[in-house]
Structure formats: C-alpha cells, structure tokens
Short mmCIF file of C-alpha atoms in Angstrom, two decimals:
data_model
loop_
_atom_site.label_atom_id
_atom_site.label_comp_id
_atom_site.label_asym_id
_atom_site.label_seq_id
_atom_site.Cartn_x
_atom_site.Cartn_y
_atom_site.Cartn_z
CA MET P 1 -20.14 -28.44 26.00
CA SER P 2 -19.28 -29.62 22.32
CA TYR P 3 -19.03 -33.58 19.96
CA GLU P 4 -17.11 -34.21 17.29
CA LEU P 5 -19.59 -34.67 13.87
CA THR P 6 -18.12 -36.61 11.14
CA ILE P 7 -19.19 -36.41 7.69
CA GLU P 8 -18.67 -39.51 5.02
CA PRO P 9 -18.21 -40.14 2.27
CA LEU P 10 -16.10 -36.40 3.42
CA GLY P 11 -13.94 -38.24 5.46
CA GLN P 12 -13.98 -34.42 7.69
CA THR P 13 -14.87 -34.10 11.65
CA ILE P 14 -15.94 -30.95 12.52
CA GLU P 15 -17.31 -29.61 16.23
CA ILE P 16 -21.09 -29.33 16.45
CA GLU P 17 -22.40 -27.76 19.47
CA GLU P 18 -25.03 -29.06 22.66
CA GLY P 19 -28.50 -28.22 21.62
CA GLN P 20 -26.72 -27.05 17.40
CA THR P 21 -28.63 -28.51 14.64
CA ILE P 22 -26.22 -30.78 12.18
CA LEU P 23 -27.26 -28.82 9.82
CA ASP P 24 -26.31 -25.56 10.93
CA ALA P 25 -22.70 -27.24 12.17
CA ALA P 26 -22.60 -28.50 8.66
CA LEU P 27 -22.61 -24.89 6.60
CA ARG P 28 -20.86 -22.80 9.62
CA ALA P 29 -18.18 -25.15 8.43
CA GLY P 30 -18.32 -24.44 4.80
CA ILE P 31 -20.17 -27.75 3.97
CA TYR P 32 -22.89 -27.94 2.36
CA LEU P 33 -26.25 -30.36 3.51
CA PRO P 34 -29.13 -30.64 0.78
CA HIS P 35 -31.95 -29.02 2.26
CA ALA P 36 -34.65 -27.09 1.53
CA CYS P 37 -37.49 -26.16 4.07
CA CYS P 38 -35.65 -26.11 7.44
CA HIS P 39 -38.73 -26.50 9.01
CA GLY P 40 -38.31 -30.91 9.53
CA LEU P 41 -41.11 -31.92 6.89
CA CYS P 42 -39.80 -32.05 3.68
CA ALA P 43 -37.43 -34.75 3.94
CA THR P 44 -35.22 -32.73 2.05
CA CYS P 45 -31.79 -33.32 4.74
CA LYS P 46 -32.52 -36.74 5.87
CA VAL P 47 -29.18 -38.30 6.42
CA GLN P 48 -28.29 -41.71 8.20
CA VAL P 49 -26.34 -42.18 11.11
CA THR P 50 -23.88 -44.59 11.13
CA ASP P 51 -22.86 -44.36 15.12
CA GLY P 52 -23.79 -42.09 17.59
CA GLU P 53 -26.99 -40.44 19.51
CA VAL P 54 -29.15 -37.88 18.34
CA GLU P 55 -32.62 -36.00 19.66
CA HIS P 56 -34.75 -35.63 16.59
CA GLY P 57 -36.29 -32.15 17.78
CA GLU P 58 -39.36 -31.09 15.30
CA ALA P 59 -39.52 -33.44 12.55
CA SER P 60 -42.64 -34.77 10.90
CA SER P 61 -43.27 -37.98 11.41
CA PHE P 62 -44.27 -37.60 7.37
CA ALA P 63 -40.34 -36.64 6.53
CA LEU P 64 -39.33 -38.93 9.06
CA MET P 65 -41.43 -42.28 9.47
CA ASP P 66 -40.83 -44.45 12.70
CA PHE P 67 -39.41 -47.25 10.77
CA GLU P 68 -36.50 -44.21 9.32
CA ARG P 69 -35.58 -43.67 12.55
CA ASP P 70 -35.48 -47.09 14.39
CA GLU P 71 -32.56 -47.61 11.27
CA GLY P 72 -30.87 -44.35 12.08
CA LYS P 73 -31.71 -41.58 9.89
CA CYS P 74 -32.95 -38.08 11.30
CA LEU P 75 -34.06 -34.54 9.61
CA ALA P 76 -30.14 -33.00 10.25
CA CYS P 77 -32.65 -29.85 9.80
CA CYS P 78 -33.13 -30.31 13.01
CA ALA P 79 -31.75 -33.40 14.39
CA ARG P 80 -29.24 -32.12 17.53
CA ALA P 81 -26.45 -34.37 18.76
CA GLU P 82 -26.32 -36.55 21.98
CA SER P 83 -22.78 -37.74 21.22
CA ASP P 84 -20.01 -37.39 18.80
CA LEU P 85 -21.37 -38.36 15.48
CA VAL P 86 -20.42 -40.57 12.53
CA ILE P 87 -23.47 -39.34 9.76
CA GLU P 88 -23.82 -40.45 5.78
CA ALA P 89 -24.98 -37.55 3.63
CA GLU P 90 -25.36 -37.52 -0.40
CA ILE P 91 -22.64 -34.95 -1.51
CA ASP P 92 -23.17 -32.74 -4.37
CA GLU P 93 -19.53 -31.80 -5.32
CA ASP P 94 -19.94 -28.64 -7.34
CA PRO P 95 -17.20 -27.00 -9.36
CA ASP P 96 -18.70 -24.00 -9.03
CA ALA P 97 -19.64 -23.88 -5.66
CA GLU P 98 -17.61 -21.50 -3.29
CA ASN P 99 -19.13 -23.61 0.04
CA LEU P 100 -18.34 -20.25 2.61
CA PRO P 101 -18.80 -21.13 5.42
CA VAL P 102 -22.27 -19.69 7.39
CA ARG P 103 -21.36 -16.63 10.22
CA ASP P 104 -23.09 -14.37 12.11
CA PHE P 105 -22.81 -10.75 10.70
CA ASP P 106 -23.85 -7.47 12.66
CA GLY P 107 -25.12 -4.40 11.42
CA THR P 108 -26.72 -1.88 10.77
CA VAL P 109 -29.77 -0.16 8.27
CA SER P 110 -27.82 2.11 6.52
CA ARG P 111 -31.35 3.05 4.28
CA ILE P 112 -34.81 1.61 3.07
CA GLU P 113 -36.49 3.31 -0.18
CA SER P 114 -39.67 2.02 -1.07
CA LEU P 115 -38.95 0.46 -5.00
CA THR P 116 -42.75 -0.32 -5.80
CA PRO P 117 -45.47 0.09 -3.93
CA THR P 118 -45.07 -3.37 -2.52
CA ILE P 119 -41.51 -3.67 -2.54
CA LYS P 120 -38.85 -2.25 0.30
CA GLY P 121 -35.14 -2.13 -0.51
CA VAL P 122 -33.15 -2.61 1.98
CA TRP P 123 -29.57 -1.67 2.98
CA ILE P 124 -27.38 -2.74 5.77
CA LYS P 125 -23.82 -1.41 6.21
CA LEU P 126 -22.26 -4.83 8.36
CA ASP P 127 -19.83 -3.95 11.25
CA GLN P 128 -17.26 -6.66 9.66
CA PRO P 129 -14.31 -4.69 7.83
CA GLU P 130 -14.25 -7.41 4.64
CA GLY P 131 -18.53 -7.60 5.14
CA MET P 132 -19.67 -10.55 3.44
CA ARG P 133 -18.23 -12.98 0.99
CA PHE P 134 -21.01 -15.09 -1.15
CA GLN P 135 -21.95 -15.91 -4.40
CA ALA P 136 -23.92 -14.22 -6.00
CA GLY P 137 -27.52 -15.55 -5.55
CA GLN P 138 -27.11 -16.82 -2.65
CA TYR P 139 -29.03 -15.68 0.25
CA VAL P 140 -29.22 -14.84 4.50
CA ASN P 141 -30.88 -14.80 6.64
CA LEU P 142 -32.73 -11.22 8.97
CA ALA P 143 -32.85 -11.79 12.78
CA LEU P 144 -35.58 -9.69 13.34
CA PRO P 145 -37.12 -8.65 16.94
CA GLY P 146 -40.38 -8.72 18.99
CA GLY P 147 -40.37 -12.88 18.98
CA ILE P 148 -40.45 -12.45 14.88
CA GLY P 149 -37.70 -14.32 14.17
CA SER P 150 -35.48 -15.37 11.13
CA ARG P 151 -36.69 -14.38 7.72
CA ALA P 152 -34.92 -15.44 4.52
CA PHE P 153 -34.21 -12.70 2.34
CA SER P 154 -32.23 -13.46 -1.53
CA ILE P 155 -28.91 -10.17 -1.83
CA ALA P 156 -30.17 -8.27 -4.55
CA SER P 157 -26.28 -6.48 -4.82
CA ALA P 158 -23.34 -7.27 -6.68
CA PRO P 159 -21.13 -10.34 -4.37
CA SER P 160 -17.91 -7.00 -5.37
CA VAL P 161 -19.83 -4.83 -2.00
CA ALA P 162 -19.75 -6.86 0.24
CA GLY P 163 -19.33 -4.27 2.67
CA GLU P 164 -23.31 -3.96 2.44
CA ILE P 165 -25.95 -5.62 1.24
CA GLU P 166 -29.45 -4.99 -0.13
CA LEU P 167 -32.31 -6.89 -0.07
CA ASN P 168 -35.99 -6.17 -1.64
CA VAL P 169 -38.96 -7.12 0.54
CA ARG P 170 -42.22 -8.16 -0.89
CA ILE P 171 -44.38 -7.59 2.14
CA VAL P 172 -46.99 -9.98 2.06
CA PRO P 173 -50.17 -9.86 3.65
CA GLY P 174 -50.49 -10.83 7.44
CA GLY P 175 -46.61 -11.94 7.33
CA GLU P 176 -45.44 -11.11 10.57
CA GLY P 177 -41.71 -10.31 8.61
CA THR P 178 -42.48 -8.59 6.56
CA THR P 179 -44.79 -6.01 7.79
CA TYR P 180 -41.92 -5.61 10.56
CA VAL P 181 -39.98 -4.47 7.52
CA HIS P 182 -42.20 -2.71 5.66
CA GLU P 183 -43.68 -0.48 8.77
CA LYS P 184 -41.42 -0.54 11.76
CA LEU P 185 -37.65 -1.22 10.39
CA ARG P 186 -36.20 2.91 9.80
CA ALA P 187 -32.54 3.71 9.04
CA GLY P 188 -30.07 3.16 11.68
CA ASP P 189 -31.73 -0.16 13.39
CA ARG P 190 -29.42 -2.24 14.77
CA ILE P 191 -29.94 -5.20 13.51
CA ARG P 192 -28.66 -9.00 12.79
CA VAL P 193 -27.99 -11.49 9.65
CA ALA P 194 -26.67 -15.00 8.90
CA GLY P 195 -24.88 -16.18 5.76
CA PRO P 196 -24.09 -16.92 3.35
CA TYR P 197 -27.07 -19.78 2.66
CA GLY P 198 -28.41 -21.61 -0.41
CA ARG P 199 -26.57 -23.22 -3.41
CA PHE P 200 -28.07 -21.36 -6.17
CA PHE P 201 -24.98 -19.22 -8.38
CA VAL P 202 -24.53 -19.25 -12.09
CA LYS P 203 -22.57 -22.38 -13.10
CA LYS P 204 -20.43 -20.20 -14.77
CA SER P 205 -17.78 -23.17 -15.63
CA ALA P 206 -20.21 -24.13 -18.72
CA ASN P 207 -19.55 -21.14 -19.95
CA VAL P 208 -23.10 -21.25 -22.57
CA PRO P 209 -25.76 -18.79 -22.59
CA VAL P 210 -27.99 -17.73 -19.64
CA VAL P 211 -31.49 -16.72 -19.67
CA PHE P 212 -32.73 -15.79 -16.28
CA MET P 213 -36.65 -15.66 -16.03
CA ALA P 214 -38.23 -13.74 -12.92
CA GLY P 215 -40.98 -12.07 -11.64
CA GLY P 216 -41.87 -10.22 -8.27
CA SER P 217 -39.06 -9.21 -5.88
CA GLY P 218 -37.17 -12.96 -7.40
CA LEU P 219 -35.50 -10.21 -9.11
CA SER P 220 -32.88 -10.59 -6.46
CA SER P 221 -30.83 -13.16 -7.27
CA PRO P 222 -30.94 -12.50 -11.31
CA ARG P 223 -30.02 -9.24 -10.14
CA SER P 224 -26.86 -10.10 -8.24
CA MET P 225 -25.72 -12.63 -10.96
CA ILE P 226 -26.46 -10.51 -13.42
CA LEU P 227 -24.15 -8.08 -12.14
CA ASP P 228 -21.75 -10.31 -11.28
CA LEU P 229 -21.20 -11.40 -14.68
CA LEU P 230 -21.11 -8.25 -16.69
CA GLU P 231 -18.36 -6.84 -13.65
CA GLY P 232 -16.49 -10.24 -14.65
CA GLY P 233 -16.35 -10.20 -18.62
CA PHE P 234 -18.37 -13.08 -18.51
CA ASP P 235 -19.36 -12.81 -23.17
CA GLN P 236 -21.68 -15.59 -23.18
CA PRO P 237 -24.94 -13.47 -23.78
CA ILE P 238 -27.19 -12.59 -20.98
CA THR P 239 -31.06 -12.73 -21.14
CA LEU P 240 -33.31 -11.11 -18.70
CA VAL P 241 -37.37 -11.89 -18.99
CA TYR P 242 -38.67 -9.80 -15.80
CA GLY P 243 -42.43 -9.86 -15.01
CA GLN P 244 -44.93 -7.44 -13.52
CA ARG P 245 -48.46 -6.82 -12.64
CA ASN P 246 -48.32 -3.38 -13.89
CA ARG P 247 -45.28 -0.37 -14.84
CA ASP P 248 -45.60 0.96 -11.40
CA GLU P 249 -44.23 -2.22 -9.64
CA LEU P 250 -42.00 -3.42 -12.33
CA TYR P 251 -38.53 -1.87 -10.32
CA TYR P 252 -35.10 -1.43 -11.98
CA HIS P 253 -36.58 -0.74 -15.33
CA ASP P 254 -34.37 2.52 -16.16
CA ALA P 255 -31.08 0.38 -14.92
CA PHE P 256 -31.59 -2.31 -16.93
CA LEU P 257 -32.30 -0.62 -19.72
CA ALA P 258 -28.96 1.01 -19.14
CA LEU P 259 -26.99 -1.79 -18.56
CA ALA P 260 -28.45 -3.27 -21.91
CA GLU P 261 -27.08 -0.11 -23.46
CA GLN P 262 -23.32 -0.64 -21.95
CA HIS P 263 -23.45 -3.88 -22.15
CA PRO P 264 -23.74 -5.55 -26.53
CA ASN P 265 -24.42 -9.30 -24.38
CA PHE P 266 -26.63 -8.14 -21.81
CA ARG P 267 -30.54 -8.19 -23.09
CA TYR P 268 -33.69 -7.25 -20.60
CA VAL P 269 -37.21 -7.98 -21.70
CA PRO P 270 -39.46 -7.11 -19.68
CA ALA P 271 -43.50 -7.70 -19.33
CA LEU P 272 -46.84 -6.42 -18.07
CA SER P 273 -49.56 -9.01 -17.07
CA HIS P 274 -52.10 -6.84 -16.11
CA GLU P 275 -51.29 -3.03 -17.04
CA PRO P 276 -54.20 -1.04 -18.17
CA GLU P 277 -55.11 -0.76 -21.83
CA GLY P 278 -54.20 2.23 -23.35
CA SER P 279 -51.11 2.59 -20.52
CA GLY P 280 -48.23 4.00 -23.01
CA TRP P 281 -46.83 1.08 -21.71
CA GLN P 282 -44.47 -0.06 -24.98
CA GLY P 283 -43.43 -3.88 -23.80
CA PHE P 284 -44.24 -7.40 -23.54
CA ARG P 285 -47.87 -7.69 -22.31
CA GLY P 286 -48.72 -11.33 -20.62
CA PHE P 287 -46.49 -13.37 -18.81
CA VAL P 288 -42.75 -14.15 -17.74
CA HIS P 289 -42.91 -18.08 -19.73
CA GLU P 290 -44.73 -15.65 -23.00
CA ALA P 291 -42.50 -13.16 -22.87
CA ALA P 292 -39.87 -15.73 -22.92
CA LYS P 293 -40.75 -17.61 -25.73
CA ALA P 294 -41.52 -14.45 -28.22
CA ALA P 295 -37.93 -13.44 -27.23
CA PHE P 296 -36.20 -16.87 -27.79
CA ASP P 297 -38.71 -18.05 -30.95
CA ASN P 298 -39.62 -21.19 -28.72
CA ASP P 299 -35.99 -22.35 -28.57
CA PHE P 300 -33.39 -22.06 -25.71
CA ARG P 301 -31.93 -24.95 -26.64
CA GLY P 302 -28.08 -24.46 -25.70
CA ASN P 303 -28.32 -22.02 -22.95
CA LYS P 304 -28.71 -22.83 -18.77
CA ALA P 305 -31.93 -21.37 -17.38
CA TYR P 306 -32.51 -19.80 -13.95
CA LEU P 307 -36.07 -19.12 -12.62
CA CYS P 308 -37.02 -17.21 -9.37
CA GLY P 309 -40.44 -15.99 -8.32
CA PRO P 310 -43.80 -17.26 -7.62
CA PRO P 311 -44.37 -21.60 -7.91
CA LEU P 312 -47.03 -20.90 -10.36
CA MET P 313 -44.67 -18.68 -12.67
CA ILE P 314 -41.95 -21.31 -11.60
CA GLU P 315 -44.06 -23.86 -13.24
CA ALA P 316 -44.70 -22.53 -15.95
CA CYS P 317 -41.45 -21.45 -17.01
CA ILE P 318 -40.32 -25.03 -16.62
CA SER P 319 -43.16 -26.07 -19.00
CA THR P 320 -41.91 -23.92 -21.95
CA LEU P 321 -38.27 -24.00 -21.64
CA MET P 322 -39.09 -27.78 -22.08
CA GLN P 323 -41.37 -27.76 -24.46
CA GLY P 324 -38.53 -24.90 -26.09
CA ARG P 325 -36.01 -28.31 -25.88
CA LEU P 326 -34.36 -27.73 -23.16
CA PHE P 327 -33.43 -30.37 -21.09
CA GLU P 328 -34.23 -30.48 -17.47
CA ARG P 329 -30.25 -30.19 -16.07
CA ASP P 330 -30.28 -26.76 -17.19
CA ILE P 331 -32.82 -25.31 -15.61
CA TYR P 332 -31.74 -23.98 -12.88
CA THR P 333 -35.23 -22.64 -9.73
CA GLU P 334 -34.20 -21.39 -6.39
CA LYS P 335 -35.75 -23.44 -3.98
CA PHE P 336 -36.95 -20.85 -1.40
CA ILE P 337 -39.52 -22.19 1.60
CA SER P 338 -40.80 -20.26 3.95
CA ALA P 339 -42.31 -21.46 7.72
CA ALA P 340 -46.09 -20.78 6.31
CA ASP P 341 -45.01 -22.78 2.62
CA ALA P 342 -43.34 -25.48 4.17
CA GLN P 343 -46.56 -26.41 6.38
CA GLN P 344 -47.24 -27.34 2.69
CA VAL P 345 -44.70 -29.19 1.82
CA ARG P 346 -45.77 -32.96 1.06
CA SER P 347 -43.64 -35.72 1.89
CA PRO P 348 -41.33 -38.06 -0.86
CA LEU P 349 -43.77 -40.69 -0.37
CA PHE P 350 -46.43 -38.82 -2.26
CA LYS P 351 -44.59 -37.44 -4.80
CA ALA P 352 -46.64 -39.23 -7.40
CA ILE P 353 -49.99 -39.53 -6.31
#
C-alpha cells in the first residue's frame, strides 16, 4: 500500500510506501530535505504537516515537543504516513546541488587494503553497469550483516569512477560496524549500499580558491572532491591541509605529493601532531588549524573552506578561519552524526545554554 506525499513549497507530489519514512521517500525521489542525525534526536528534519496523518515513530520528546505534535509538526526522519500527506519544509535551493535520488546498489567487495594501522580501504564493485552517480563529498550507507544494521561512510573515490566506490573506514574501539569491516569483511563478499546521501560538495559556481582541512579518515570526502576538481580542470588554487598523529597514520601522502607536482594550482600541507622527535619528518608538526594558519599567514580571505574530521578539530579550524577573516558563510562542514553521536545531540531549545 502507498500514499501520496506532496511537498511544499515545491508543489511536488511523490509516492510514499506504507512504513517508509518521509525523509527516505523524499531522498529517493531526489528531493533534499534538511536532516542530520536520522535518529529522531536532533530536530534538523522537522516539518509541518498541513494535511493528513502520520505516525511519529521514534521521535524524541525533546526534539519534538508534545505541543509541536499537536500543532502538526513531525520529524521527517522517523515519521511515517498513515494517509495521503501534505507537508511544508524549508527547502534550500543550491545551484551547485545535483539532487540525485537515493538508490539501493548490490555489489562485491573487490579488495581491502590496510591504509594505516587503524584505517582500511574498502573497494566495492557495483553490479549496476552504470554504477552510482554521486557528487564528490557525498556518502553511502553500508548494510552490514548479523543485525549490525547500516553504517554511513564517505566516498573517497572520484565520481568519474562510478562503477567501483572506495570507502576509508577507521576502526572505532567498541564500534560494532567498524570492527566488522576491519576483522570480518573479506574480498569477494557480497554487500549492499544505499546512496548517495549528503549535502556536502564544492560550491564550484563561486569560482574562488578552496581550502580543505581534514583529520583522520575525514580525508575521504576531500580526496574525492579534490580529484573531481582536478579532473574537471578547476583552475582556482586548491589547498589541502591534512592532519594525523604520526607518519604511520598519514595515508595517501605520496599520492598527494604527486598531485601537487602535476597540478600547479594544488598545494598539499600535511601536519603531524604527535610524531616522535628525531623521526626524520620534515613537514609541519602540530595540529591542522595551526598548519593552516601558518600556510595562509593567518589570512583566509577570498577562500571557501571545507572541513572534515573529529568535532574538536572542526571547532578549532572554524575558530582559526574566522580569526583569519573568513566569514561563516564561506565555511562548510560535513555534518556526519552516527547513532552513538546522536545520543548526545541536544534539543535546539538548549543551544544558548
């Protein structure tokens, strides 16, 4: 059984299956609704139901108050239709967004490599001849067996290689999903991914210099975006500031050095925060935000910045960028919230506390 879902102010009507969430139906139709945690806890996906009935699902009573339910609001990530629906949502129109529909893809793990002691590279060959169309910077949900469920991972490969996608997976202590990938997943295994997801991509139409600041496996999205920019002939300056703790964890280092040799507009600034003294490392010693500050002489004006990494790194980078006279409107972060992280998301009512 299915219902009709009309999304205003677009005036677009799509089909929503019984048991399917509003958010999933919209994304699979190529309509982006703002969202973040996807667990009913952050309230980013709150919409107004103007006609019809919904079942609220797992919506937190903090993210969706009782009086808001009475007013007809719901969380699109967990609300399911019980009749034909009309909703009103804040739709962001972006000239650089491709608004690609989410699809399910079956594939085979073609290879797995240890990129660092804590990060595995996983390549998945998709069954569909055309592969997956995605924007550089987007991510997929990887379906894992044994009741683990789906886990989100950014695509590290370029969109031009659509038939085989690369994921970089850092093992998280106690993390069921990443432990499975590191210890049990094998080349030849059949696997399913859903995507593309996410609203993180380069604002190419601005045609200004770009700086990427990344830490850990947060390199995945910037790598895809940089490869895409260079393949497409983007001629503005591109800078990657990438941080790890030590040289053993600094992956794709030689590849980025080679890209910098091949492309005069690409600059690569690696930084190690805990590299042992006397190791022979000739690059920057310190954190990502410190390396960026030194590389740009504390002046980031005229750039657009894209940040991917641990929350503390992102906070430090935002502070450094703004001190270096880059406005908040020119700073973009990958809003990647796991199920565990979502438990710590606070209601918007408490932002000022």
